[in-house]
Amino acid sequence: MEKSSDGNRNWGTSTICIHTGAVSDQQHKGVVSPLYPATAYNYLDVDIHAYPRYFNTPNMIAVSAKIAALEKGERALVYGSGMAAIYATLFSLLSPGDHAIFQNDLYGGTHHAVTSEMKRMGILYTFIDSVDEESLVAALTPQTKLVYVETPSNPLLKIIDLSLVSKFARAHDLISVIDNTFASPINQNPIPLGIDVVIHSGTKYLGGHSDILSGAIVTSEALIGRIREHSVNFGGNLNAQMCHLLERSLLTLALRVRQINQNAMEISEFLYQHPKVDAVYYPGLSSHPGHDIAKRQMAGFGGMLSFEVSSDPDEFVRKLSVIRPAMSLGGVESTITSPRLTSHAKIGAEGRQKVGISDNLLRFSVGIEDAADLIRDLDSAL
Ligand SMILES: *Cc1c(COP(=O)(O)O)cnc(C)c1O
């Protein structure tokens, strides 16, 4: 866990994307981080025993330093998937008999990991429908150790007040955790708002090109020590080649996300006024119930939005030509998915209705194409 170059604390986000953490090429003086694929390192006369699974090899240190700086946190660890990062967080910080509070509308994989793996390990949990003071207090038990949220949430882009969550966690001596994947570190930094642990599926915006499965945890020096100690046993670190590729992707993170924010705002305004669209969920719209909180805690409203079409949603998707039907999100290309057929298929029509997900709902991950082309594509399909 050697520290890489921290860069300058006053740097702006775009400069951090380019320069923080970069490994300097002493041998050839190239301007990009060299790739160190070794899994075997000398053990004599060195300060640390380097090994990829210990999270202490050069490309791991480099990409972790950049992600930590982007989230304004002290340290980061990078994993082979978002789920590996989530698993490492939960199972490093919780033990049998402990209790944790989760927001109900979590990423499907996380929800499933809680109800299957945590249950199997004898860790107790409560899901709460709305994350407010009253529900949090009601869910609290003497064994509660952790509270876990996601904002904006999937697929209705619900916004949770992060200051409220962190205040509650501090008051009751709990660790607060957020999955910050949907916002990206460019649009939302929960750590300065008092949240303890930030998780990302790096497969989404951090990677940004739909070709890197990865995950990250950002937190304090103290907590990262606890998580790393267990993660070394779990395995699950990202390998050197992928760390290097992820570092390359991060060079353009700020640029990509700014373009995505701008496109998503324009598109949500277009959809909002369209007669064949029944509803639009985007935190950037003043009609969105979470708009005021989003304005306070986010630097940009992000690239995820969802909307209900008044016609057959599958027919509509088939008519699109620029926007692709695909299950993941956060890439440079625009993709669209039907929660009814994918993430929320298992809970059935009744279950979906209960959580407010109409069968005509589509979730849209806005890419960096020209907004005019995306709008034309949507308009002609509508
Ligand atoms: C995709 C995703 C995950 C899981 O990440 P993987 O990289 O697929 O393991 C977790 N949380 C959110 C919000 C996601 O979108």
mmCIF file of C-alpha atoms and ligand atoms in Angstrom, residues 81-84 86 107 110 150 179 181-182 201-204 213-215 328-329, ligand 1:
data_model
loop_
_atom_site.group_PDB
_atom_site.id
_atom_site.type_symbol
_atom_site.label_atom_id
_atom_site.label_comp_id
_atom_site.label_asym_id
_atom_site.label_seq_id
_atom_site.Cartn_x
_atom_site.Cartn_y
_atom_site.Cartn_z
ATOM 1 C CA SER A 81 -15.760 -5.813 -10.164
ATOM 2 C CA GLY A 82 -18.170 -3.476 -8.423
ATOM 3 C CA MET A 83 -19.681 -6.434 -6.585
ATOM 4 C CA ALA A 84 -16.229 -7.461 -5.317
ATOM 5 C CA ILE A 86 -19.304 -4.106 -2.278
ATOM 6 C CA TYR A 107 -28.714 -2.035 -7.317
ATOM 7 C CA THR A 110 -26.360 -5.628 -3.999
ATOM 8 C CA GLU A 150 -27.359 4.770 -3.215
ATOM 9 C CA ASP A 179 -22.624 3.338 -3.796
ATOM 10 C CA THR A 181 -21.706 4.724 -9.215
ATOM 11 C CA PHE A 182 -24.623 6.611 -10.811
ATOM 12 C CA SER A 201 -18.684 -0.018 -9.970
ATOM 13 C CA GLY A 202 -15.736 1.051 -12.133
ATOM 14 C CA THR A 203 -17.418 -0.869 -14.950
ATOM 15 C CA LYS A 204 -19.618 2.210 -15.466
ATOM 16 C CA LEU A 213 -15.105 -4.809 -15.300
ATOM 17 C CA SER A 214 -13.884 -3.195 -12.072
ATOM 18 C CA GLY A 215 -14.815 -1.688 -8.720
ATOM 19 C CA SER A 328 -25.072 -1.841 -18.536
ATOM 20 C CA LEU A 329 -24.505 1.912 -18.288
HETATM 21 C C1 LIG B 1 -23.183 -2.155 -12.082
HETATM 22 C C2 LIG B 1 -23.408 -1.709 -10.696
HETATM 23 C C3 LIG B 1 -22.888 -2.427 -9.613
HETATM 24 C C4 LIG B 1 -22.131 -3.736 -9.778
HETATM 25 O O1 LIG B 1 -20.942 -3.552 -10.438
HETATM 26 P P1 LIG B 1 -20.215 -4.716 -11.310
HETATM 27 O O2 LIG B 1 -19.036 -3.994 -11.832
HETATM 28 O O3 LIG B 1 -21.204 -5.161 -12.344
HETATM 29 O O4 LIG B 1 -19.889 -5.811 -10.367
HETATM 30 C C5 LIG B 1 -23.112 -1.924 -8.341
HETATM 31 N N1 LIG B 1 -23.804 -0.794 -8.153
HETATM 32 C C6 LIG B 1 -24.339 -0.089 -9.159
HETATM 33 C C7 LIG B 1 -25.084 1.159 -8.873
HETATM 34 C C8 LIG B 1 -24.152 -0.516 -10.473
HETATM 35 O O5 LIG B 1 -24.686 0.199 -11.473
#
